[in-house]
PDB file of C-alpha atoms in Angstrom:
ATOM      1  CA  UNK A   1       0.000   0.000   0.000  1.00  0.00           C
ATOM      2  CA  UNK A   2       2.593   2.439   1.162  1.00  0.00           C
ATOM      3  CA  UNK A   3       4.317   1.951  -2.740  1.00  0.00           C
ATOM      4  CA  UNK A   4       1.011   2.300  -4.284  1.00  0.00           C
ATOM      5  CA  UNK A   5       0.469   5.861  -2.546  1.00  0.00           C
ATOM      6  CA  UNK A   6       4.017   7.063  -2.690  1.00  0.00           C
ATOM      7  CA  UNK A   7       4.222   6.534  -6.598  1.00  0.00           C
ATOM      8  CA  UNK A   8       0.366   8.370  -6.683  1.00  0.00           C
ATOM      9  CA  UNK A   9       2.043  11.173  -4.917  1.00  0.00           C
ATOM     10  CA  UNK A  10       4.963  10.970  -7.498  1.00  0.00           C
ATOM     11  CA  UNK A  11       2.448  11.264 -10.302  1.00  0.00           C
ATOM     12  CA  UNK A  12       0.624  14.186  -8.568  1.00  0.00           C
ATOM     13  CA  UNK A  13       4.107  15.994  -8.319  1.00  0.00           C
ATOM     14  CA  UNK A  14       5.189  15.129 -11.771  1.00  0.00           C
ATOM     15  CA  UNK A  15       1.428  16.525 -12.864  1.00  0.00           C
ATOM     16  CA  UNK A  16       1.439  19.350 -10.687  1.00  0.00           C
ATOM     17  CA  UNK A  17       5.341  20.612 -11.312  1.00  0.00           C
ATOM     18  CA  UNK A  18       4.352  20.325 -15.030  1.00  0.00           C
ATOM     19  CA  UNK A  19       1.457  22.925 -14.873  1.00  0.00           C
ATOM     20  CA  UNK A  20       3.498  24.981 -13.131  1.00  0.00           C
ATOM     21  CA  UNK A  21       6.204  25.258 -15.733  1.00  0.00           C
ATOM     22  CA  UNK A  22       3.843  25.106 -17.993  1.00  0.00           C
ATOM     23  CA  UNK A  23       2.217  28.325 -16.495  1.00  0.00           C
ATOM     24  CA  UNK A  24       5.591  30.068 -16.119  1.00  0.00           C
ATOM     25  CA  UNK A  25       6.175  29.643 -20.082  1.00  0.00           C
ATOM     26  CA  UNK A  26       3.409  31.293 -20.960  1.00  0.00           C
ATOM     27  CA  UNK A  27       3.186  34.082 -18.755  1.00  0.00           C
ATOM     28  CA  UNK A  28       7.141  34.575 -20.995  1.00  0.00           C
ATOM     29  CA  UNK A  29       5.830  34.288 -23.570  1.00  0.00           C
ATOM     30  CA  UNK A  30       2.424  35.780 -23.756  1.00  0.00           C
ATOM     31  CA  UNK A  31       1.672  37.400 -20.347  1.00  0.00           C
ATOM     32  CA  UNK A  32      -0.871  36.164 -17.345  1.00  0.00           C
ATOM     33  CA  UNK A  33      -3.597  38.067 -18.244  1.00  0.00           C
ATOM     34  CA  UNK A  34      -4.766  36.347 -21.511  1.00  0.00           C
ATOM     35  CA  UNK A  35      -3.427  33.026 -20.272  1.00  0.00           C
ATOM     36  CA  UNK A  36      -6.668  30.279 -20.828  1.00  0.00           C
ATOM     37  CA  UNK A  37      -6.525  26.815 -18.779  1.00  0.00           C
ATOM     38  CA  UNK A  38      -6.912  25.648 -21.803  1.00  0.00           C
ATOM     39  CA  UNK A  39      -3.486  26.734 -23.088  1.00  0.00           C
ATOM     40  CA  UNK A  40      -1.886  25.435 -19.660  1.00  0.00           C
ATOM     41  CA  UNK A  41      -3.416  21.778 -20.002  1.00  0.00           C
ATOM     42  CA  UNK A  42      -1.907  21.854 -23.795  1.00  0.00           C
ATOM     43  CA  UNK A  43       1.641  23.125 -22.738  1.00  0.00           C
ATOM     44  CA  UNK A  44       1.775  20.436 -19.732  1.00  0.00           C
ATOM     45  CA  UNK A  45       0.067  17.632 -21.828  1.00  0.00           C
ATOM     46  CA  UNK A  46      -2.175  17.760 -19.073  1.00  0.00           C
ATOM     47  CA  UNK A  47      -6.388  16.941 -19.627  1.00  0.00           C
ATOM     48  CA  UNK A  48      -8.465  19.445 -18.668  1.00  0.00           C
ATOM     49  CA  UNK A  49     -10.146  17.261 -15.870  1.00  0.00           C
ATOM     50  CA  UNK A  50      -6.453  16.625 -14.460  1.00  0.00           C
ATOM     51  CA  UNK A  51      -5.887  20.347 -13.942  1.00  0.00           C
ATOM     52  CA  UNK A  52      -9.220  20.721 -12.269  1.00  0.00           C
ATOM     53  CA  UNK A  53      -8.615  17.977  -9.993  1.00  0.00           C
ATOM     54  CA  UNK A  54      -5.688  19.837  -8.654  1.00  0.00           C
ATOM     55  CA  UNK A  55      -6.690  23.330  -9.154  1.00  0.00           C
ATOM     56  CA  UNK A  56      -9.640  25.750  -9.226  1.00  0.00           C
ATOM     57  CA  UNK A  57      -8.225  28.097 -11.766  1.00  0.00           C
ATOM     58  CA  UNK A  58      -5.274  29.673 -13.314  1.00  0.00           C
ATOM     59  CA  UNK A  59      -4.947  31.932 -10.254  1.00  0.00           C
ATOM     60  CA  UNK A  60      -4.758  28.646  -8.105  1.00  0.00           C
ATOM     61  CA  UNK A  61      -2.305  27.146  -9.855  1.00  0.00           C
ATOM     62  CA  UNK A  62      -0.292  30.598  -9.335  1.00  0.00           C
ATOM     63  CA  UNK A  63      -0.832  30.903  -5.990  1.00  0.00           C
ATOM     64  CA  UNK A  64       0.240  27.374  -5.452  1.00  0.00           C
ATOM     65  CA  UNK A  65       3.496  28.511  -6.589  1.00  0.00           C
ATOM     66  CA  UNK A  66       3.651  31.325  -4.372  1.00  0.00           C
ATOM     67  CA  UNK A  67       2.656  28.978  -1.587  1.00  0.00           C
ATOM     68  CA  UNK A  68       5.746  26.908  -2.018  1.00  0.00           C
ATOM     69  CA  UNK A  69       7.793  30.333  -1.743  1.00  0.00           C
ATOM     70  CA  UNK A  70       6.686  30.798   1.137  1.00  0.00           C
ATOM     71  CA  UNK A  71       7.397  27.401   2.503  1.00  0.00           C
ATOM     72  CA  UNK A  72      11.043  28.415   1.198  1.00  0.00           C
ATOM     73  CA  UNK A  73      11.212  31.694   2.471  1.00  0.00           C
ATOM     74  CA  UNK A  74      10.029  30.930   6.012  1.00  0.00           C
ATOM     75  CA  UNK A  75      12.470  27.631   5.999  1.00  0.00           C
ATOM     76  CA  UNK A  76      15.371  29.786   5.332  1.00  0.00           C
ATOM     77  CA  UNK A  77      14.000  32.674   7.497  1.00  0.00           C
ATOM     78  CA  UNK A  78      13.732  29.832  10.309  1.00  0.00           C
ATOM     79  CA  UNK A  79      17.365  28.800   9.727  1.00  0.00           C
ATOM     80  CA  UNK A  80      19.027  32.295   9.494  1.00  0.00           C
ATOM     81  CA  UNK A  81      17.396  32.440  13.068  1.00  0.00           C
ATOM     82  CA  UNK A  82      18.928  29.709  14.357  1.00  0.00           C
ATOM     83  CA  UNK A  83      22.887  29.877  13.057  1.00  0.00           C
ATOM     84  CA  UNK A  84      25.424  31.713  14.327  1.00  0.00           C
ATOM     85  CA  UNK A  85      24.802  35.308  14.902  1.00  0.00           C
ATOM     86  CA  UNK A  86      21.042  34.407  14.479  1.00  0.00           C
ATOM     87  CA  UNK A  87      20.787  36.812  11.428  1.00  0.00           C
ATOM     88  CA  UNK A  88      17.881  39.178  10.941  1.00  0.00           C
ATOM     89  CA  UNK A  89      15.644  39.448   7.857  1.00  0.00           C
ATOM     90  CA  UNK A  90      16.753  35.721   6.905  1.00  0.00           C
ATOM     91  CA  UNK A  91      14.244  35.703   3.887  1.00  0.00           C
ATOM     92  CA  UNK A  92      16.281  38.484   2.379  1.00  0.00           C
ATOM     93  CA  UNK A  93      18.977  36.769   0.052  1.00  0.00           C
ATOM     94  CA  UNK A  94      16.627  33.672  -0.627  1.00  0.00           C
ATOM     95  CA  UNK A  95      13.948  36.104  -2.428  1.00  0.00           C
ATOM     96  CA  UNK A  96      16.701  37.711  -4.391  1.00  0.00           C
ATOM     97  CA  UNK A  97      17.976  34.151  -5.583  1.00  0.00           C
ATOM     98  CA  UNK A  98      14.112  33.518  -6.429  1.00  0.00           C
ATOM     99  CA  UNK A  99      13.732  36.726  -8.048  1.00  0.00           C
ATOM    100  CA  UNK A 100      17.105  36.552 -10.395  1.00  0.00           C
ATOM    101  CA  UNK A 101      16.012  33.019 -10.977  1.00  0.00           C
ATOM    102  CA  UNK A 102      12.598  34.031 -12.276  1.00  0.00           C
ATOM    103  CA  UNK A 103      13.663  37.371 -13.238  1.00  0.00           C
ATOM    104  CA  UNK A 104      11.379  36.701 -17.049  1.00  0.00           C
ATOM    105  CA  UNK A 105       8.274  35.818 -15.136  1.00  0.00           C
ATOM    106  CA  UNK A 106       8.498  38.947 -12.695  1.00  0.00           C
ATOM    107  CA  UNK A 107       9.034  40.669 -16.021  1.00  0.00           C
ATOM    108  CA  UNK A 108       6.201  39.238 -17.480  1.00  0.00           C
ATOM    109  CA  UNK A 109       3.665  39.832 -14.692  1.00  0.00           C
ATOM    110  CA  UNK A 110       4.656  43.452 -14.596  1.00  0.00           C
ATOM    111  CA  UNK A 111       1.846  45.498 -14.778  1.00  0.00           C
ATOM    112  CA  UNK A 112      -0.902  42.721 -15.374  1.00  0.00           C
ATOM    113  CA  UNK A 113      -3.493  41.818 -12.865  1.00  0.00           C
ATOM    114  CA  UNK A 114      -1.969  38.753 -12.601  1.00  0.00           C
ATOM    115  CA  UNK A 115       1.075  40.605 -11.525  1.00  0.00           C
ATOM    116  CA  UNK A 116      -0.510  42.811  -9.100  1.00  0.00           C
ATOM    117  CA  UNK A 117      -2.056  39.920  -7.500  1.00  0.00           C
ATOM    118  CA  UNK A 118       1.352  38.345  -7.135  1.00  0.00           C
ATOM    119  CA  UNK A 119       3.607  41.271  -5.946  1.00  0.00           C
ATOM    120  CA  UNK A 120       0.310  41.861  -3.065  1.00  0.00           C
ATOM    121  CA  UNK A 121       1.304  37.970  -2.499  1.00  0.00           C
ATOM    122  CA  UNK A 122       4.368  38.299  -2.180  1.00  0.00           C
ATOM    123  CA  UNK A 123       4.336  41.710   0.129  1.00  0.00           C
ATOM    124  CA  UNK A 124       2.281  39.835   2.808  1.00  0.00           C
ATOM    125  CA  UNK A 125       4.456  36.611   2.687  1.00  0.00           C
ATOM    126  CA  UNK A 126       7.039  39.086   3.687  1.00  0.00           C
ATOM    127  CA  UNK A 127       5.151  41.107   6.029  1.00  0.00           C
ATOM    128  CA  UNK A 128       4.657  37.534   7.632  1.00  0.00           C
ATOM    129  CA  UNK A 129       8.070  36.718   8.186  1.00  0.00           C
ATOM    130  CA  UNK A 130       8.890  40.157   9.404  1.00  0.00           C
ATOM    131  CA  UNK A 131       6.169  40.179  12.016  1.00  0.00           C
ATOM    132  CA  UNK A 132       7.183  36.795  12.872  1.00  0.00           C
ATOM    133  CA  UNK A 133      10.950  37.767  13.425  1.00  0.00           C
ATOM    134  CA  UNK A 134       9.503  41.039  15.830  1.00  0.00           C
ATOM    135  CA  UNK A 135       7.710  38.549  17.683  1.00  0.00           C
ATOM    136  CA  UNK A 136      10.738  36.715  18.781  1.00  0.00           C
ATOM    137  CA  UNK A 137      11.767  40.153  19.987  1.00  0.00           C
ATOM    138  CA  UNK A 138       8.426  40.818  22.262  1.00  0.00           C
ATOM    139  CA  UNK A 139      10.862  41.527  25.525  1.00  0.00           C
ATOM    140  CA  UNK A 140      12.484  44.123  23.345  1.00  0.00           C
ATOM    141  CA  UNK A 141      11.008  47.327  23.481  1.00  0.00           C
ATOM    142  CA  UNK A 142      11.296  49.263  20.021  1.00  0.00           C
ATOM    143  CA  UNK A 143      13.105  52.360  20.240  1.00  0.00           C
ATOM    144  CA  UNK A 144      10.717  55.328  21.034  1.00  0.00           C
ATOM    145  CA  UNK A 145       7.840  53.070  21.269  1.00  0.00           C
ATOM    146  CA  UNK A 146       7.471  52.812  17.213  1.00  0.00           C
ATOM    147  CA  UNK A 147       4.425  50.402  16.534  1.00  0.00           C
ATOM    148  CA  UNK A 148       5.587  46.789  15.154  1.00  0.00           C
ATOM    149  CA  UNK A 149       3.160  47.295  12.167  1.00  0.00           C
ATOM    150  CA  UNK A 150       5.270  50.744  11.314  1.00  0.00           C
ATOM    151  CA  UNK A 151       8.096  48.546  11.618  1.00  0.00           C
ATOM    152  CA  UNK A 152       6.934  45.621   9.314  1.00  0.00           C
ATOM    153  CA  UNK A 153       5.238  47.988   6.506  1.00  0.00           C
ATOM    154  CA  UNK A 154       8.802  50.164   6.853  1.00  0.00           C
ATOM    155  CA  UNK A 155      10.757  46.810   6.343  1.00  0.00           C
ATOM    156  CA  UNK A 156       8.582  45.347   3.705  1.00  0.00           C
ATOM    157  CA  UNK A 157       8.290  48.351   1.864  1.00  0.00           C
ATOM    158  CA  UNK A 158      11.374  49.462   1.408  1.00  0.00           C
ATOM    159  CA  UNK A 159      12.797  45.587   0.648  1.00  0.00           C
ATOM    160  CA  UNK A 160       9.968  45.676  -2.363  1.00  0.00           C
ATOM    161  CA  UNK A 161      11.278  48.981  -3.382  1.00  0.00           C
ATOM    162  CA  UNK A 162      14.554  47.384  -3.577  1.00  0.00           C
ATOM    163  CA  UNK A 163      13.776  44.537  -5.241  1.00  0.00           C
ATOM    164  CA  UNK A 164      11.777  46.342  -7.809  1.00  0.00           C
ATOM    165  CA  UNK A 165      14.770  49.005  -8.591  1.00  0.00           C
ATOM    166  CA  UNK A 166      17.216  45.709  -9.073  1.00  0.00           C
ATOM    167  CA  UNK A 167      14.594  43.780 -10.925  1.00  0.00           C
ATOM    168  CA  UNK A 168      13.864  47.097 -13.408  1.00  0.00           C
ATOM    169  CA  UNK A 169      17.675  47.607 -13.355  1.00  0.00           C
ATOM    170  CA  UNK A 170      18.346  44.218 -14.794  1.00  0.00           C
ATOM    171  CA  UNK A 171      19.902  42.299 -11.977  1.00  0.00           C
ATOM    172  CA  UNK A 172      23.647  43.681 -12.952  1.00  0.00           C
ATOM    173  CA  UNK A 173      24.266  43.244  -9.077  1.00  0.00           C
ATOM    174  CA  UNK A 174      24.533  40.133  -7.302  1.00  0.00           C
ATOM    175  CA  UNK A 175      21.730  38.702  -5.017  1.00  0.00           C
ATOM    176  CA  UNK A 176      24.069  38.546  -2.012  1.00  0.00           C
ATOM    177  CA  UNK A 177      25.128  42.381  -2.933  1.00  0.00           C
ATOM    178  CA  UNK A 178      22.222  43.604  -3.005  1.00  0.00           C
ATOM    179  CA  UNK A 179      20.828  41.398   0.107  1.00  0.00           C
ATOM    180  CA  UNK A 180      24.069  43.126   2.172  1.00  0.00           C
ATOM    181  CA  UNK A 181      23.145  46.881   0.920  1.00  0.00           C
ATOM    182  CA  UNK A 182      19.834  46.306   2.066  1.00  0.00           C
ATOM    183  CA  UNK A 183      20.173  44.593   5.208  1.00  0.00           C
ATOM    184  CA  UNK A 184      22.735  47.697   5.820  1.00  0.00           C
ATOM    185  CA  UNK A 185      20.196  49.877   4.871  1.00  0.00           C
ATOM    186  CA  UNK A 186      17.749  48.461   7.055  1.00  0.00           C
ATOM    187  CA  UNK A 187      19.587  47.750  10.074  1.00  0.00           C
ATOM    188  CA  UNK A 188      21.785  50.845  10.562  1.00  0.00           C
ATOM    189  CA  UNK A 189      19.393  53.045   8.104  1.00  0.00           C
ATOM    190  CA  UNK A 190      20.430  55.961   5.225  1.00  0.00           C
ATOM    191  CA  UNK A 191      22.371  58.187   7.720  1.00  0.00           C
ATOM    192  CA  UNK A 192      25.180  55.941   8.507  1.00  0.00           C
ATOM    193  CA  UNK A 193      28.267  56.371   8.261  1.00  0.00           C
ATOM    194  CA  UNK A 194      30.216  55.023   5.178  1.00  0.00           C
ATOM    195  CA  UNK A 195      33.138  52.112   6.711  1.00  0.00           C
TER     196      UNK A 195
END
């Protein structure tokens, strides 16, 4: 029995890893917005009924993909925490990998619904993992009694701005170069003295 459900979750995988390349090709090629199912089922070699049996929509299927960074951001977050120096904002470099790696589809989704939808994702899987880091830091009182949520729009915000400026730029700079200018940024702030 155990076989018989392990190579069923294979196949789900296989189908489901598919649909999600399949989606990421077209939104290259053609852009999300006028992206049909139908299209995604005939790029994965998938039947239509197999697509609905795993997803709802097109905007599933993409947010399934977002759900899995998440998963990666907050398992990276989760280890930053833990190793030596227990460093902050741990999700930092990991979403600049992701982004450089996917640098065409975040192209792509630029100004579409699809991409609005996305970037909104991807803000509050941030915000998440910033709010969860403060949390660790409840005994801590924030300097001058600045709300957390200041804090975690402040953070987010200006790592999006970031990200979008590097992204628009064309990603000349590396991830970890740009993760170390903006952890700088963010932990010591814009009047700092240069070392």
């Amino acid at each position: 029995m155990a076989t018989a459900n392990h190579t069923i979750d294979r196949r789900v995988a296989r189908t489901r890893t598919s649909l999600h390349r399949a989606l990421i090709s077209l939104i290259i090629e053609k852009g999300y917005d006028s992206i049909t199912v139908e299209e995604i089922c005939q790029a994965a070699n998938v039947g239509r009924s197999t697509f609905y049996l795993h997803y709802t929509g097109k905007d599933d299927l993409k947010q399934s993909g977002l759900d899995g960074l998440r998963r990666q951001l907050a398992e990276t977050a989760a280890h930053a925490a833990k190793g030596e120096g227990s460093q902050r904002l741990g999700f930092s470099l990991a979403m600049f990998e992701h982004a450089r790696d996917h640098v065409d589809v975040y192209r792509a989704l630029a100004g579409s619904r699809g991409g609005a939808v996305a970037l909104g994702t991807i803000r509050q899987i941030l915000s998440d993992l910033v709010r969860a880091e403060l949390a660790t830091n409840v005994g801590k009182p924030l300097q001058d009694a600045i709300p957390r949520e200041l804090v975690v729009q402040y953070v987010v915000g200006a790592y999006m701005a970031v990200l979008t400026w590097w992204l628009d730029g064309g990603t000349k700079l590396p991830p970890d170069r740009v993760d170390a200018m903006f952890r700088r940024l963010a932990s010591e702030g814009v009047m700092a003295k240069d070392s």
